[in-house]
Amino acid sequence: MNQNDDFELNGFPRVRLRRLRRTPAIRDLLQETRLSVKDLVCPIFVQEGIDEPKEIELMPGIFRIPLKELTESIQELYDLGVKTFLIFGIPRSKNNKATGAYRRDGIVQKALKTLRQNFGEKIVTITDVCLCQYTSHGHCGIIKNKVVNNDESLKVLEKIATSHAEVGADFVAPSAMMDGQVKNIRAALDKNDFNQVGIIGYSAKLASNLYTPFRDASHSMPDFGDRKSYQMPFYNANEALNEIKMDINEGADIIMIKPALPYLDLIYKTRQTTLLPVCAYSVSGEYSIVKAAALEGWVNEGEIIIEFTTCIKRAGADFIISYHTKKIAEILNNS
Ligand code: PBG
Ligand code: ZN
């Protein structure tokens, strides 16, 4: 038999992959990647000093909420099956040392206390550990001699992470891209008896234009320069893998790639090179681009977010942080 005989019978294909696609039930049976509500993490913005939810201008459908509405918002998502939340705080005041980020009565600390009281261990809480929402200049670290000083910033990151652990964070996720942040935070947590609090490394956090809506939402646009001296250049894949390797050596429990959609290659490569859980963060700009097109009627929002998010999972993400979480959960629950 020559090779053609394997595939052909009387000149027609013998192997017909279309058999596998013939009916919806067959396609269901053979679906390789299944998106579940359990794969999703919902980001939450809690803002100090507001009385009612404020829609984020560049992210229609996403709100900054006051603390008093937190429980209700989380309950609504919980009822849809969403159990993991990434908490961001927007403080009333900022200063050049970011002290608001580790105040005992800071906005994130209060939010976590509330969640712990009302939901106990029914939900998983992740906190973003960074300075940028809390610094008057909007950078992710402490400025010294006009540059973001790595090691001064590490000390503050340690304090922030510890303050989140004190109020019951399950995971802290340092996103400042300072060298050594995972190692230093691990040491600080362990020293303070929080060896059970995990670290999600924002390991490969690329300097992306897709963060713009977030910076608007969280009032963290740097007022001079940009973040390119600490966030990674988007054109480097080896460097991303090196960041990941170093975070693993420093003690990260989970590895994150961010953004997600244009970086599926990095998600895939990371999945191939580590046995740790891999998380992908589909960021604000990924949300806004789809939302804008959907509002224009140019794409089917529901179908496109299921497609995009399933593809992020197919590339190798074990779970996905997404602003589309609520809508995806509604769709999955009805299908
Ligand atoms: C804080 C932080 C940012 C994001 C997550 N944590 C902003 C930034 O680095 O500029 C971006 C998230 C998003 O765009 O959804 N450092
Ligand atoms: Zn930051």
Short mmCIF file of C-alpha atoms and ligand atoms in Angstrom, two decimals:
data_model
loop_
_atom_site.label_atom_id
_atom_site.label_comp_id
_atom_site.label_asym_id
_atom_site.label_seq_id
_atom_site.Cartn_x
_atom_site.Cartn_y
_atom_site.Cartn_z
CA MET A 1 0.00 0.00 0.00
CA ASN A 2 1.40 3.34 -0.81
CA GLN A 3 0.66 6.28 1.35
CA ASN A 4 -2.20 7.44 -0.82
CA ASP A 5 -4.07 4.18 -0.26
CA ASP A 6 -4.28 5.03 3.43
CA PHE A 7 -6.12 8.19 2.77
CA GLU A 8 -8.01 7.49 -0.40
CA LEU A 9 -10.62 5.05 -1.59
CA ASN A 10 -11.55 5.18 -5.25
CA GLY A 11 -10.06 8.64 -5.41
CA PHE A 12 -12.08 9.97 -2.47
CA PRO A 13 -10.83 10.61 1.06
CA ARG A 14 -11.03 7.60 3.37
CA VAL A 15 -10.20 9.59 6.46
CA ARG A 16 -12.82 12.28 6.84
CA LEU A 17 -12.34 14.60 9.76
CA ARG A 18 -15.71 16.15 9.02
CA ARG A 19 -17.26 13.00 10.54
CA LEU A 20 -16.03 14.34 13.86
CA ARG A 21 -17.82 17.64 13.34
CA ARG A 22 -21.14 16.45 11.94
CA THR A 23 -23.55 17.18 14.81
CA PRO A 24 -23.48 19.44 17.85
CA ALA A 25 -23.57 16.36 20.10
CA ILE A 26 -20.53 14.83 18.39
CA ARG A 27 -18.69 18.13 18.60
CA ASP A 28 -19.54 18.32 22.30
CA LEU A 29 -18.20 14.83 22.89
CA LEU A 30 -14.89 15.63 21.22
CA GLN A 31 -14.34 19.11 22.61
CA GLU A 32 -10.73 19.18 23.81
CA THR A 33 -10.70 22.39 25.81
CA ARG A 34 -13.64 23.07 28.08
CA LEU A 35 -13.94 26.44 29.71
CA SER A 36 -15.48 26.31 33.18
CA VAL A 37 -16.56 29.04 35.55
CA LYS A 38 -13.98 27.50 37.90
CA ASP A 39 -11.21 28.61 35.53
CA LEU A 40 -12.04 32.26 36.01
CA VAL A 41 -10.86 34.96 38.37
CA CYS A 42 -12.77 38.23 38.59
CA PRO A 43 -10.87 41.48 39.22
CA ILE A 44 -12.63 43.81 41.68
CA PHE A 45 -11.95 47.53 42.15
CA VAL A 46 -12.82 48.84 45.60
CA GLN A 47 -12.62 52.59 46.00
CA GLU A 48 -12.34 54.61 49.18
CA GLY A 49 -14.59 57.64 49.57
CA ILE A 50 -17.36 56.95 47.06
CA ASP A 51 -20.98 56.24 47.89
CA GLU A 52 -22.12 54.40 44.83
CA PRO A 53 -20.58 52.34 42.02
CA LYS A 54 -18.86 54.36 39.33
CA GLU A 55 -18.62 52.94 35.83
CA ILE A 56 -15.08 53.00 34.45
CA GLU A 57 -15.10 55.24 31.44
CA LEU A 58 -12.73 53.17 29.31
CA MET A 59 -14.26 49.86 30.44
CA PRO A 60 -18.02 50.07 29.95
CA GLY A 61 -19.76 47.51 32.15
CA ILE A 62 -17.01 47.47 34.82
CA PHE A 63 -17.42 49.48 38.02
CA ARG A 64 -15.36 50.84 40.86
CA ILE A 65 -17.39 50.02 43.94
CA PRO A 66 -17.58 51.39 47.47
CA LEU A 67 -16.71 49.05 50.33
CA LYS A 68 -20.32 48.88 51.43
CA GLU A 69 -21.30 47.23 48.13
CA LEU A 70 -18.48 44.71 48.12
CA THR A 71 -20.31 41.84 49.78
CA GLU A 72 -23.30 42.16 47.50
CA SER A 73 -21.14 42.28 44.35
CA ILE A 74 -19.14 39.24 45.39
CA GLN A 75 -22.29 37.34 46.37
CA GLU A 76 -23.74 37.96 42.94
CA LEU A 77 -20.64 36.52 41.27
CA TYR A 78 -20.47 33.67 43.79
CA ASP A 79 -24.03 32.72 42.89
CA LEU A 80 -22.85 32.41 39.29
CA GLY A 81 -20.09 30.03 40.42
CA VAL A 82 -17.19 32.49 40.50
CA LYS A 83 -15.07 31.84 43.57
CA THR A 84 -11.79 33.64 43.03
CA PHE A 85 -11.28 37.39 43.15
CA LEU A 86 -8.34 39.67 42.49
CA ILE A 87 -8.73 42.73 44.68
CA PHE A 88 -7.51 46.20 43.71
CA GLY A 89 -7.83 49.23 45.96
CA ILE A 90 -8.17 52.86 45.00
CA PRO A 91 -7.25 54.98 48.02
CA ARG A 92 -8.54 58.42 48.87
CA SER A 93 -5.06 59.91 49.15
CA LYS A 94 -1.61 59.15 47.81
CA ASN A 95 1.94 60.11 48.74
CA ASN A 96 5.44 59.52 47.46
CA LYS A 97 6.09 56.59 49.81
CA ALA A 98 2.85 54.71 49.06
CA THR A 99 2.12 54.35 52.78
CA GLY A 100 -1.59 53.99 52.02
CA ALA A 101 -0.85 50.61 50.47
CA TYR A 102 -0.01 48.99 53.82
CA ARG A 103 -2.19 50.89 56.29
CA ARG A 104 -4.08 48.56 58.66
CA ASP A 105 -7.25 50.45 57.74
CA GLY A 106 -6.37 50.80 54.05
CA ILE A 107 -9.02 50.08 51.47
CA VAL A 108 -7.71 46.66 50.41
CA GLN A 109 -7.18 45.63 54.03
CA LYS A 110 -10.76 46.59 54.90
CA ALA A 111 -12.08 44.83 51.81
CA LEU A 112 -10.28 41.61 52.70
CA LYS A 113 -11.53 41.70 56.27
CA THR A 114 -15.07 42.10 55.02
CA LEU A 115 -14.68 39.22 52.60
CA ARG A 116 -13.16 36.94 55.20
CA GLN A 117 -15.97 37.73 57.63
CA ASN A 118 -18.72 37.15 55.10
CA PHE A 119 -17.37 34.34 52.97
CA GLY A 120 -14.75 32.58 55.12
CA GLU A 121 -12.97 29.96 53.06
CA LYS A 122 -15.73 29.73 50.45
CA ILE A 123 -13.83 32.10 48.19
CA VAL A 124 -10.19 32.57 47.19
CA THR A 125 -8.75 36.05 47.53
CA ILE A 126 -5.78 37.32 45.58
CA THR A 127 -4.36 40.78 46.15
CA ASP A 128 -2.35 42.86 43.72
CA VAL A 129 0.82 43.96 45.52
CA CYS A 130 2.11 47.16 43.98
CA LEU A 131 2.69 50.80 44.76
CA CYS A 132 1.27 52.55 41.71
CA GLN A 133 -2.27 53.17 43.00
CA TYR A 134 -0.78 54.65 46.15
CA THR A 135 2.12 56.79 44.92
CA SER A 136 1.52 60.42 44.06
CA HIS A 137 3.64 60.01 40.90
CA GLY A 138 1.90 56.80 39.80
CA HIS A 139 5.01 54.63 39.43
CA CYS A 140 5.23 51.09 40.78
CA GLY A 141 8.12 51.87 43.12
CA ILE A 142 9.89 54.44 45.26
CA ILE A 143 11.57 57.24 43.32
CA LYS A 144 15.12 58.08 44.33
CA ASN A 145 17.37 60.33 42.28
CA LYS A 146 14.62 60.50 39.66
CA VAL A 147 14.51 56.76 39.01
CA VAL A 148 12.41 53.94 40.40
CA ASN A 149 14.73 52.48 43.00
CA ASN A 150 14.52 48.70 43.07
CA ASP A 151 15.65 47.89 46.58
CA GLU A 152 13.80 50.73 48.32
CA SER A 153 10.67 49.52 46.57
CA LEU A 154 11.23 45.95 47.76
CA LYS A 155 10.92 47.08 51.38
CA VAL A 156 7.54 48.63 50.67
CA LEU A 157 6.35 45.60 48.70
CA GLU A 158 7.20 43.42 51.72
CA LYS A 159 5.09 45.63 53.96
CA ILE A 160 2.16 45.62 51.56
CA ALA A 161 2.20 41.85 51.15
CA THR A 162 2.43 41.30 54.90
CA SER A 163 -0.46 43.69 55.53
CA HIS A 164 -2.58 41.73 53.05
CA ALA A 165 -1.64 38.43 54.69
CA GLU A 166 -2.65 39.84 58.09
CA VAL A 167 -6.20 40.33 56.88
CA GLY A 168 -6.53 36.93 55.29
CA ALA A 169 -5.33 37.08 51.68
CA ASP A 170 -4.94 33.56 50.26
CA PHE A 171 -2.44 34.73 47.64
CA VAL A 172 -0.48 37.90 47.16
CA ALA A 173 0.46 38.83 43.61
CA PRO A 174 3.39 41.25 43.34
CA SER A 175 3.02 43.18 40.09
CA ALA A 176 5.70 45.84 40.41
CA MET A 177 8.32 43.93 38.37
CA MET A 178 11.08 44.77 40.85
CA ASP A 179 13.99 42.31 40.81
CA GLY A 180 13.85 40.01 43.82
CA GLN A 181 10.26 40.83 44.74
CA VAL A 182 9.14 37.21 45.07
CA LYS A 183 12.12 36.25 47.20
CA ASN A 184 11.79 39.22 49.52
CA ILE A 185 8.04 38.87 49.94
CA ARG A 186 8.40 35.12 50.61
CA ALA A 187 10.95 35.88 53.32
CA ALA A 188 8.79 38.62 54.86
CA LEU A 189 5.70 36.40 54.90
CA ASP A 190 7.58 33.50 56.44
CA LYS A 191 9.15 35.68 59.09
CA ASN A 192 5.69 36.89 60.10
CA ASP A 193 4.20 33.40 60.35
CA PHE A 194 2.37 33.55 57.04
CA ASN A 195 4.02 30.57 55.44
CA GLN A 196 0.60 29.41 54.22
CA VAL A 197 0.00 32.52 52.16
CA GLY A 198 0.95 31.86 48.54
CA ILE A 199 2.64 34.06 45.96
CA ILE A 200 1.44 34.45 42.40
CA GLY A 201 4.33 35.94 40.49
CA TYR A 202 3.36 38.45 37.85
CA SER A 203 6.44 36.88 36.34
CA ALA A 204 6.21 37.84 32.74
CA LYS A 205 4.52 41.19 32.89
CA LEU A 206 5.11 42.87 29.58
CA ALA A 207 5.18 46.65 29.19
CA SER A 208 1.92 46.68 27.28
CA ASN A 209 -0.27 49.34 25.76
CA LEU A 210 -3.19 47.20 26.86
CA TYR A 211 -3.00 48.50 30.46
CA THR A 212 -4.27 51.97 29.59
CA PRO A 213 -7.91 51.41 30.63
CA PHE A 214 -6.75 49.97 33.96
CA ARG A 215 -4.61 52.99 34.71
CA ASP A 216 -7.60 55.17 34.05
CA ALA A 217 -9.76 52.95 36.25
CA SER A 218 -7.34 52.85 39.15
CA HIS A 219 -5.90 56.34 38.84
CA SER A 220 -2.37 55.02 38.44
CA MET A 221 -1.08 56.66 35.26
CA PRO A 222 2.58 57.63 35.89
CA ASP A 223 2.86 61.40 35.78
CA PHE A 224 6.31 61.27 34.15
CA GLY A 225 8.07 58.71 31.98
CA ASP A 226 6.73 55.19 31.56
CA ARG A 227 7.11 51.73 33.09
CA LYS A 228 9.59 50.40 30.55
CA SER A 229 12.55 50.35 32.93
CA TYR A 230 10.81 47.72 35.05
CA GLN A 231 8.12 46.01 32.99
CA MET A 232 9.46 43.66 30.31
CA PRO A 233 9.85 44.57 26.62
CA PHE A 234 7.06 42.86 24.72
CA TYR A 235 9.37 41.68 21.94
CA ASN A 236 11.45 39.36 24.17
CA ALA A 237 10.41 35.77 24.75
CA ASN A 238 13.64 34.37 26.22
CA GLU A 239 13.73 37.16 28.75
CA ALA A 240 10.16 36.33 29.74
CA LEU A 241 11.14 32.71 30.32
CA ASN A 242 14.10 33.89 32.36
CA GLU A 243 11.83 36.05 34.53
CA ILE A 244 9.67 33.00 35.06
CA LYS A 245 12.60 30.77 35.93
CA MET A 246 13.84 33.31 38.45
CA ASP A 247 10.44 33.71 40.07
CA ILE A 248 10.21 29.95 40.44
CA ASN A 249 13.65 29.89 42.06
CA GLU A 250 12.60 32.71 44.36
CA GLY A 251 9.62 30.69 45.57
CA ALA A 252 6.61 31.64 43.45
CA ASP A 253 3.72 29.17 43.89
CA ILE A 254 1.95 30.13 40.69
CA ILE A 255 3.27 31.84 37.56
CA MET A 256 1.39 34.54 35.72
CA ILE A 257 1.68 35.77 32.14
CA LYS A 258 0.21 39.16 31.39
CA PRO A 259 -1.38 40.28 29.05
CA ALA A 260 -2.84 37.09 27.61
CA LEU A 261 -4.13 37.21 24.05
CA PRO A 262 -1.10 38.55 22.17
CA TYR A 263 1.16 36.39 24.37
CA LEU A 264 -0.22 32.89 23.83
CA ASP A 265 3.27 31.76 22.78
CA LEU A 266 4.59 32.68 26.22
CA ILE A 267 1.71 30.90 27.95
CA TYR A 268 2.42 27.83 25.84
CA LYS A 269 6.16 27.89 26.43
CA THR A 270 5.69 28.39 30.15
CA ARG A 271 3.28 25.47 30.32
CA GLN A 272 5.92 23.32 28.59
CA THR A 273 8.73 24.33 30.93
CA THR A 274 7.21 24.31 34.41
CA LEU A 275 5.01 22.01 36.43
CA LEU A 276 3.67 24.89 38.52
CA PRO A 277 0.18 26.23 37.87
CA VAL A 278 0.14 28.85 35.13
CA CYS A 279 -2.24 31.78 35.19
CA ALA A 280 -2.97 34.22 32.38
CA TYR A 281 -4.22 37.74 32.97
CA SER A 282 -6.44 38.97 30.17
CA VAL A 283 -6.01 42.67 30.88
CA SER A 284 -8.13 45.79 30.70
CA GLY A 285 -7.27 46.65 27.10
CA GLU A 286 -8.24 43.16 25.96
CA TYR A 287 -11.62 43.80 27.57
CA SER A 288 -12.06 47.30 26.16
CA ILE A 289 -11.18 46.38 22.59
CA VAL A 290 -13.82 43.67 22.52
CA LYS A 291 -16.35 45.79 24.38
CA ALA A 292 -15.93 48.74 22.04
CA ALA A 293 -16.43 46.55 18.98
CA ALA A 294 -19.41 44.87 20.64
CA LEU A 295 -21.03 48.21 21.46
CA GLU A 296 -20.64 49.18 17.81
CA GLY A 297 -22.36 45.94 16.83
CA TRP A 298 -19.29 44.76 14.95
CA VAL A 299 -18.78 41.48 16.82
CA ASN A 300 -20.91 39.09 18.82
CA GLU A 301 -19.61 39.82 22.31
CA GLY A 302 -20.72 36.57 23.92
CA GLU A 303 -19.24 34.35 21.23
CA ILE A 304 -16.00 36.25 20.93
CA ILE A 305 -15.25 36.25 24.66
CA ILE A 306 -15.90 32.52 24.88
CA GLU A 307 -13.59 31.99 21.90
CA PHE A 308 -10.79 34.23 23.18
CA THR A 309 -10.90 32.87 26.70
CA THR A 310 -11.06 29.23 25.58
CA CYS A 311 -8.02 29.85 23.36
CA ILE A 312 -6.10 31.27 26.32
CA LYS A 313 -6.88 28.07 28.20
CA ARG A 314 -5.96 25.91 25.18
CA ALA A 315 -2.56 27.63 25.05
CA GLY A 316 -1.87 26.30 28.55
CA ALA A 317 -3.35 28.59 31.18
CA ASP A 318 -4.73 26.71 34.19
CA PHE A 319 -6.83 29.68 35.13
CA ILE A 320 -7.58 33.09 33.68
CA ILE A 321 -8.08 36.49 35.21
CA SER A 322 -10.67 38.23 33.06
CA TYR A 323 -12.91 41.29 33.19
CA HIS A 324 -15.37 39.29 31.11
CA THR A 325 -15.78 36.81 33.99
CA LYS A 326 -19.35 37.71 34.91
CA LYS A 327 -20.61 37.58 31.35
CA ILE A 328 -18.74 34.32 30.63
CA ALA A 329 -20.21 32.79 33.79
CA GLU A 330 -23.71 33.77 32.70
CA ILE A 331 -23.14 32.25 29.27
CA LEU A 332 -21.64 29.02 30.61
CA ASN A 333 -24.43 28.62 33.15
CA ASN A 334 -27.00 28.86 30.38
CA SER A 335 -25.35 26.47 27.95
C1 PBG B 1 -0.32 47.41 38.94
C2 PBG B 1 -1.10 46.68 37.94
C3 PBG B 1 -1.43 47.05 36.64
C4 PBG B 1 -2.23 46.07 36.13
C5 PBG B 1 -2.34 45.09 37.11
N1 PBG B 1 -1.61 45.48 38.23
C6 PBG B 1 -1.13 48.30 35.89
C7 PBG B 1 0.17 48.55 35.33
O1 PBG B 1 1.12 47.81 35.52
O2 PBG B 1 0.27 49.59 34.70
C8 PBG B 1 -2.85 46.07 34.78
C9 PBG B 1 -4.09 45.29 34.69
C10 PBG B 1 -4.95 45.57 33.52
O3 PBG B 1 -4.62 46.32 32.58
O4 PBG B 1 -6.05 45.02 33.54
N2 PBG B 1 1.04 47.46 38.69
ZN ZN B 2 2.17 49.03 39.70
#
